[in-house]
Amino acid sequence: MTASAHAAHLAQLNIATLLHPFDDPRVAPFIEMLDPVNTAADGAPGFVWRLVEEGAADATGLRPAGEGVIVNLSVWENQDALWDFAYRSGHLEVMRRRRDWFQRHVEAHMVLWWVPVGHLPTVGEALERLADLQAHGPSPRAFTFASSYSAAEAAEHVQAAVPPA
């Protein structure tokens, strides 16, 4: 891999609105899957970082997107690493059963964007990227797996947005 390929990592935010309160027994199967899935993510090739609530093993206690809405925020070395974890690991079972625990979102509920290596996005930054995707559709600034942009395209987009001195 070239040095420029290491200049950016892929950040992702996924929000999910619970059908039932988090302590409802109908959500228990999801909660039981959290530790194994998070452990798998932490050890997955290309994994960099995930949001964890202070003093907890995950971020499910945080509610920055509203009551009843959980957030998953993570950083990966590249899009292939995230795709492989999301769709070619035990995480896929959670995805298959998501309608058991979460409402169907009308608007985009997942967003991807490139961050400089070493940058850990804040929840506020992530929610802003999701809002950008919802308001304007996919762009190099905020996109999805189905409408992805490369780190180079994102860098070009940022340079084009900076007014000349």
PDB file of C-alpha atoms in Angstrom:
ATOM      1  CA  MET A   1       0.000   0.000   0.000  1.00  0.00           C
ATOM      2  CA  THR A   2       1.275   3.489  -0.750  1.00  0.00           C
ATOM      3  CA  ALA A   3       1.783   6.158   1.873  1.00  0.00           C
ATOM      4  CA  SER A   4      -1.227   8.083   0.547  1.00  0.00           C
ATOM      5  CA  ALA A   5      -3.432   5.025   1.034  1.00  0.00           C
ATOM      6  CA  HIS A   6      -2.621   5.238   4.763  1.00  0.00           C
ATOM      7  CA  ALA A   7      -3.523   8.938   4.995  1.00  0.00           C
ATOM      8  CA  ALA A   8      -7.191   8.277   5.703  1.00  0.00           C
ATOM      9  CA  HIS A   9      -9.372   5.852   7.583  1.00  0.00           C
ATOM     10  CA  LEU A  10     -13.064   5.201   7.110  1.00  0.00           C
ATOM     11  CA  ALA A  11     -15.456   6.352   9.832  1.00  0.00           C
ATOM     12  CA  GLN A  12     -18.972   4.994  10.110  1.00  0.00           C
ATOM     13  CA  LEU A  13     -22.025   5.927  12.127  1.00  0.00           C
ATOM     14  CA  ASN A  14     -25.094   3.761  12.375  1.00  0.00           C
ATOM     15  CA  ILE A  15     -28.146   4.769  14.398  1.00  0.00           C
ATOM     16  CA  ALA A  16     -30.982   2.446  15.380  1.00  0.00           C
ATOM     17  CA  THR A  17     -34.305   3.303  17.000  1.00  0.00           C
ATOM     18  CA  LEU A  18     -35.401   0.666  19.472  1.00  0.00           C
ATOM     19  CA  LEU A  19     -38.869  -0.852  19.168  1.00  0.00           C
ATOM     20  CA  HIS A  20     -38.923  -1.428  22.943  1.00  0.00           C
ATOM     21  CA  PRO A  21     -37.071   0.013  25.949  1.00  0.00           C
ATOM     22  CA  PHE A  22     -33.532  -1.300  26.278  1.00  0.00           C
ATOM     23  CA  ASP A  23     -34.420  -3.279  29.408  1.00  0.00           C
ATOM     24  CA  ASP A  24     -37.446  -4.954  27.760  1.00  0.00           C
ATOM     25  CA  PRO A  25     -37.061  -8.763  27.519  1.00  0.00           C
ATOM     26  CA  ARG A  26     -37.777  -8.562  23.759  1.00  0.00           C
ATOM     27  CA  VAL A  27     -34.465  -6.702  23.341  1.00  0.00           C
ATOM     28  CA  ALA A  28     -32.507  -9.271  25.401  1.00  0.00           C
ATOM     29  CA  PRO A  29     -31.372 -11.343  22.383  1.00  0.00           C
ATOM     30  CA  PHE A  30     -29.780  -8.211  20.897  1.00  0.00           C
ATOM     31  CA  ILE A  31     -28.083  -7.353  24.188  1.00  0.00           C
ATOM     32  CA  GLU A  32     -26.753 -10.920  24.445  1.00  0.00           C
ATOM     33  CA  MET A  33     -25.114 -10.514  21.022  1.00  0.00           C
ATOM     34  CA  LEU A  34     -23.373  -7.234  21.894  1.00  0.00           C
ATOM     35  CA  ASP A  35     -20.288  -8.558  23.692  1.00  0.00           C
ATOM     36  CA  PRO A  36     -19.473 -11.287  21.157  1.00  0.00           C
ATOM     37  CA  VAL A  37     -20.000  -8.947  18.202  1.00  0.00           C
ATOM     38  CA  ASN A  38     -17.997  -6.111  19.780  1.00  0.00           C
ATOM     39  CA  THR A  39     -15.186  -8.524  20.668  1.00  0.00           C
ATOM     40  CA  ALA A  40     -15.173  -9.749  17.076  1.00  0.00           C
ATOM     41  CA  ALA A  41     -15.066  -6.154  15.806  1.00  0.00           C
ATOM     42  CA  ASP A  42     -12.187  -5.274  18.108  1.00  0.00           C
ATOM     43  CA  GLY A  43     -10.180  -8.174  16.672  1.00  0.00           C
ATOM     44  CA  ALA A  44     -11.270  -7.822  13.059  1.00  0.00           C
ATOM     45  CA  PRO A  45      -8.674  -7.072  10.396  1.00  0.00           C
ATOM     46  CA  GLY A  46      -8.705  -3.349   9.656  1.00  0.00           C
ATOM     47  CA  PHE A  47     -10.523  -2.330  12.846  1.00  0.00           C
ATOM     48  CA  VAL A  48      -9.160   0.906  14.355  1.00  0.00           C
ATOM     49  CA  TRP A  49     -11.555   2.183  17.027  1.00  0.00           C
ATOM     50  CA  ARG A  50     -15.153   2.193  18.260  1.00  0.00           C
ATOM     51  CA  LEU A  51     -17.082   4.504  20.539  1.00  0.00           C
ATOM     52  CA  VAL A  52     -17.447   3.142  24.055  1.00  0.00           C
ATOM     53  CA  GLU A  53     -19.268   4.852  26.897  1.00  0.00           C
ATOM     54  CA  GLU A  54     -16.970   5.620  29.819  1.00  0.00           C
ATOM     55  CA  GLY A  55     -17.048   2.725  32.268  1.00  0.00           C
ATOM     56  CA  ALA A  56     -18.953   0.468  29.852  1.00  0.00           C
ATOM     57  CA  ALA A  57     -18.117  -2.132  27.213  1.00  0.00           C
ATOM     58  CA  ASP A  58     -20.148  -0.415  24.482  1.00  0.00           C
ATOM     59  CA  ALA A  59     -21.997   2.791  23.623  1.00  0.00           C
ATOM     60  CA  THR A  60     -25.571   1.566  24.053  1.00  0.00           C
ATOM     61  CA  GLY A  61     -26.113   3.759  27.119  1.00  0.00           C
ATOM     62  CA  LEU A  62     -25.437   6.942  25.159  1.00  0.00           C
ATOM     63  CA  ARG A  63     -28.435   8.702  23.622  1.00  0.00           C
ATOM     64  CA  PRO A  64     -26.973  11.594  21.564  1.00  0.00           C
ATOM     65  CA  ALA A  65     -29.481  11.034  18.735  1.00  0.00           C
ATOM     66  CA  GLY A  66     -32.549  10.980  20.979  1.00  0.00           C
ATOM     67  CA  GLU A  67     -34.249   8.787  23.535  1.00  0.00           C
ATOM     68  CA  GLY A  68     -34.580   5.216  22.333  1.00  0.00           C
ATOM     69  CA  VAL A  69     -31.923   5.679  19.634  1.00  0.00           C
ATOM     70  CA  ILE A  70     -28.625   3.842  20.003  1.00  0.00           C
ATOM     71  CA  VAL A  71     -25.486   4.774  18.099  1.00  0.00           C
ATOM     72  CA  ASN A  72     -22.603   2.761  16.726  1.00  0.00           C
ATOM     73  CA  LEU A  73     -19.582   4.823  15.736  1.00  0.00           C
ATOM     74  CA  SER A  74     -16.340   3.228  14.577  1.00  0.00           C
ATOM     75  CA  VAL A  75     -13.235   3.762  12.454  1.00  0.00           C
ATOM     76  CA  TRP A  76     -11.755   1.230  10.026  1.00  0.00           C
ATOM     77  CA  GLU A  77      -8.603   1.162   7.918  1.00  0.00           C
ATOM     78  CA  ASN A  78     -10.646   0.966   4.734  1.00  0.00           C
ATOM     79  CA  GLN A  79     -14.059   0.200   3.287  1.00  0.00           C
ATOM     80  CA  ASP A  80     -13.268  -3.446   2.555  1.00  0.00           C
ATOM     81  CA  ALA A  81     -12.415  -4.098   6.206  1.00  0.00           C
ATOM     82  CA  LEU A  82     -15.703  -2.597   7.381  1.00  0.00           C
ATOM     83  CA  TRP A  83     -17.694  -4.449   4.703  1.00  0.00           C
ATOM     84  CA  ASP A  84     -16.076  -7.759   5.591  1.00  0.00           C
ATOM     85  CA  PHE A  85     -16.899  -7.320   9.265  1.00  0.00           C
ATOM     86  CA  ALA A  86     -20.455  -6.075   8.672  1.00  0.00           C
ATOM     87  CA  TYR A  87     -21.462  -8.659   6.063  1.00  0.00           C
ATOM     88  CA  ARG A  88     -19.037 -11.591   6.338  1.00  0.00           C
ATOM     89  CA  SER A  89     -18.873 -12.222  10.083  1.00  0.00           C
ATOM     90  CA  GLY A  90     -21.122 -12.966  13.040  1.00  0.00           C
ATOM     91  CA  HIS A  91     -22.315  -9.385  12.772  1.00  0.00           C
ATOM     92  CA  LEU A  92     -24.466 -10.470   9.848  1.00  0.00           C
ATOM     93  CA  GLU A  93     -26.774 -12.367  12.239  1.00  0.00           C
ATOM     94  CA  VAL A  94     -27.493  -9.086  14.057  1.00  0.00           C
ATOM     95  CA  MET A  95     -28.218  -7.443  10.710  1.00  0.00           C
ATOM     96  CA  ARG A  96     -30.609 -10.232   9.746  1.00  0.00           C
ATOM     97  CA  ARG A  97     -32.554  -9.883  12.984  1.00  0.00           C
ATOM     98  CA  ARG A  98     -32.533  -6.068  13.256  1.00  0.00           C
ATOM     99  CA  ARG A  99     -36.286  -5.787  12.540  1.00  0.00           C
ATOM    100  CA  ASP A 100     -36.893  -7.761  15.764  1.00  0.00           C
ATOM    101  CA  TRP A 101     -35.417  -4.898  17.797  1.00  0.00           C
ATOM    102  CA  PHE A 102     -35.303  -1.727  15.699  1.00  0.00           C
ATOM    103  CA  GLN A 103     -37.706   0.445  13.748  1.00  0.00           C
ATOM    104  CA  ARG A 104     -37.309   0.719   9.993  1.00  0.00           C
ATOM    105  CA  HIS A 105     -35.766   4.094   9.217  1.00  0.00           C
ATOM    106  CA  VAL A 106     -37.277   6.159   6.419  1.00  0.00           C
ATOM    107  CA  GLU A 107     -34.178   8.364   6.162  1.00  0.00           C
ATOM    108  CA  ALA A 108     -30.573   7.231   5.957  1.00  0.00           C
ATOM    109  CA  HIS A 109     -29.454   5.731   9.253  1.00  0.00           C
ATOM    110  CA  MET A 110     -25.860   4.891   8.321  1.00  0.00           C
ATOM    111  CA  VAL A 111     -23.148   7.158   6.983  1.00  0.00           C
ATOM    112  CA  LEU A 112     -19.524   6.703   5.973  1.00  0.00           C
ATOM    113  CA  TRP A 113     -16.822   9.345   5.607  1.00  0.00           C
ATOM    114  CA  TRP A 114     -13.034   9.567   5.486  1.00  0.00           C
ATOM    115  CA  VAL A 115     -11.024  10.894   8.426  1.00  0.00           C
ATOM    116  CA  PRO A 116      -7.293  11.561   8.720  1.00  0.00           C
ATOM    117  CA  VAL A 117      -5.375   8.675  10.240  1.00  0.00           C
ATOM    118  CA  GLY A 118      -5.307   9.200  14.001  1.00  0.00           C
ATOM    119  CA  HIS A 119      -8.504  11.260  14.094  1.00  0.00           C
ATOM    120  CA  LEU A 120     -11.277   9.827  16.272  1.00  0.00           C
ATOM    121  CA  PRO A 121     -14.591  11.383  15.254  1.00  0.00           C
ATOM    122  CA  THR A 122     -16.920  12.795  17.853  1.00  0.00           C
ATOM    123  CA  VAL A 123     -20.569  11.826  18.032  1.00  0.00           C
ATOM    124  CA  GLY A 124     -21.440  15.404  17.072  1.00  0.00           C
ATOM    125  CA  GLU A 125     -19.266  15.191  13.972  1.00  0.00           C
ATOM    126  CA  ALA A 126     -20.832  11.844  13.064  1.00  0.00           C
ATOM    127  CA  LEU A 127     -24.400  13.100  13.499  1.00  0.00           C
ATOM    128  CA  GLU A 128     -23.550  16.120  11.342  1.00  0.00           C
ATOM    129  CA  ARG A 129     -22.314  13.803   8.570  1.00  0.00           C
ATOM    130  CA  LEU A 130     -25.529  11.782   8.806  1.00  0.00           C
ATOM    131  CA  ALA A 131     -27.585  14.986   8.616  1.00  0.00           C
ATOM    132  CA  ASP A 132     -25.570  16.037   5.545  1.00  0.00           C
ATOM    133  CA  LEU A 133     -26.303  12.704   3.865  1.00  0.00           C
ATOM    134  CA  GLN A 134     -29.996  12.946   4.727  1.00  0.00           C
ATOM    135  CA  ALA A 135     -30.273  16.536   3.470  1.00  0.00           C
ATOM    136  CA  HIS A 136     -28.079  16.406   0.364  1.00  0.00           C
ATOM    137  CA  GLY A 137     -27.620  12.764  -0.577  1.00  0.00           C
ATOM    138  CA  PRO A 138     -24.305  10.998  -1.053  1.00  0.00           C
ATOM    139  CA  SER A 139     -21.171  13.049  -1.636  1.00  0.00           C
ATOM    140  CA  PRO A 140     -17.465  12.633  -0.897  1.00  0.00           C
ATOM    141  CA  ARG A 141     -18.291  14.219   2.481  1.00  0.00           C
ATOM    142  CA  ALA A 142     -20.987  11.713   3.531  1.00  0.00           C
ATOM    143  CA  PHE A 143     -21.821   8.504   1.690  1.00  0.00           C
ATOM    144  CA  THR A 144     -22.948   4.887   1.958  1.00  0.00           C
ATOM    145  CA  PHE A 145     -21.659   1.509   0.779  1.00  0.00           C
ATOM    146  CA  ALA A 146     -23.969   1.775  -2.234  1.00  0.00           C
ATOM    147  CA  SER A 147     -22.695   5.237  -3.160  1.00  0.00           C
ATOM    148  CA  SER A 148     -19.117   5.276  -1.949  1.00  0.00           C
ATOM    149  CA  TYR A 149     -16.265   7.660  -2.610  1.00  0.00           C
ATOM    150  CA  SER A 150     -12.552   7.069  -2.243  1.00  0.00           C
ATOM    151  CA  ALA A 151     -10.359   8.875   0.250  1.00  0.00           C
ATOM    152  CA  ALA A 152      -8.738  10.647  -2.708  1.00  0.00           C
ATOM    153  CA  GLU A 153     -12.133  11.882  -3.932  1.00  0.00           C
ATOM    154  CA  ALA A 154     -12.944  13.128  -0.432  1.00  0.00           C
ATOM    155  CA  ALA A 155      -9.598  14.964  -0.250  1.00  0.00           C
ATOM    156  CA  GLU A 156     -10.238  16.561  -3.656  1.00  0.00           C
ATOM    157  CA  HIS A 157     -13.697  17.614  -2.476  1.00  0.00           C
ATOM    158  CA  VAL A 158     -12.219  19.305   0.601  1.00  0.00           C
ATOM    159  CA  GLN A 159      -9.573  21.091  -1.483  1.00  0.00           C
ATOM    160  CA  ALA A 160     -12.217  22.298  -3.957  1.00  0.00           C
ATOM    161  CA  ALA A 161     -14.319  23.668  -1.093  1.00  0.00           C
ATOM    162  CA  VAL A 162     -11.459  25.781   0.299  1.00  0.00           C
ATOM    163  CA  PRO A 163     -11.526  29.260  -1.228  1.00  0.00           C
ATOM    164  CA  PRO A 164      -8.237  30.456  -2.744  1.00  0.00           C
ATOM    165  CA  ALA A 165      -6.145  32.729  -0.522  1.00  0.00           C
TER     166      ALA A 165
END
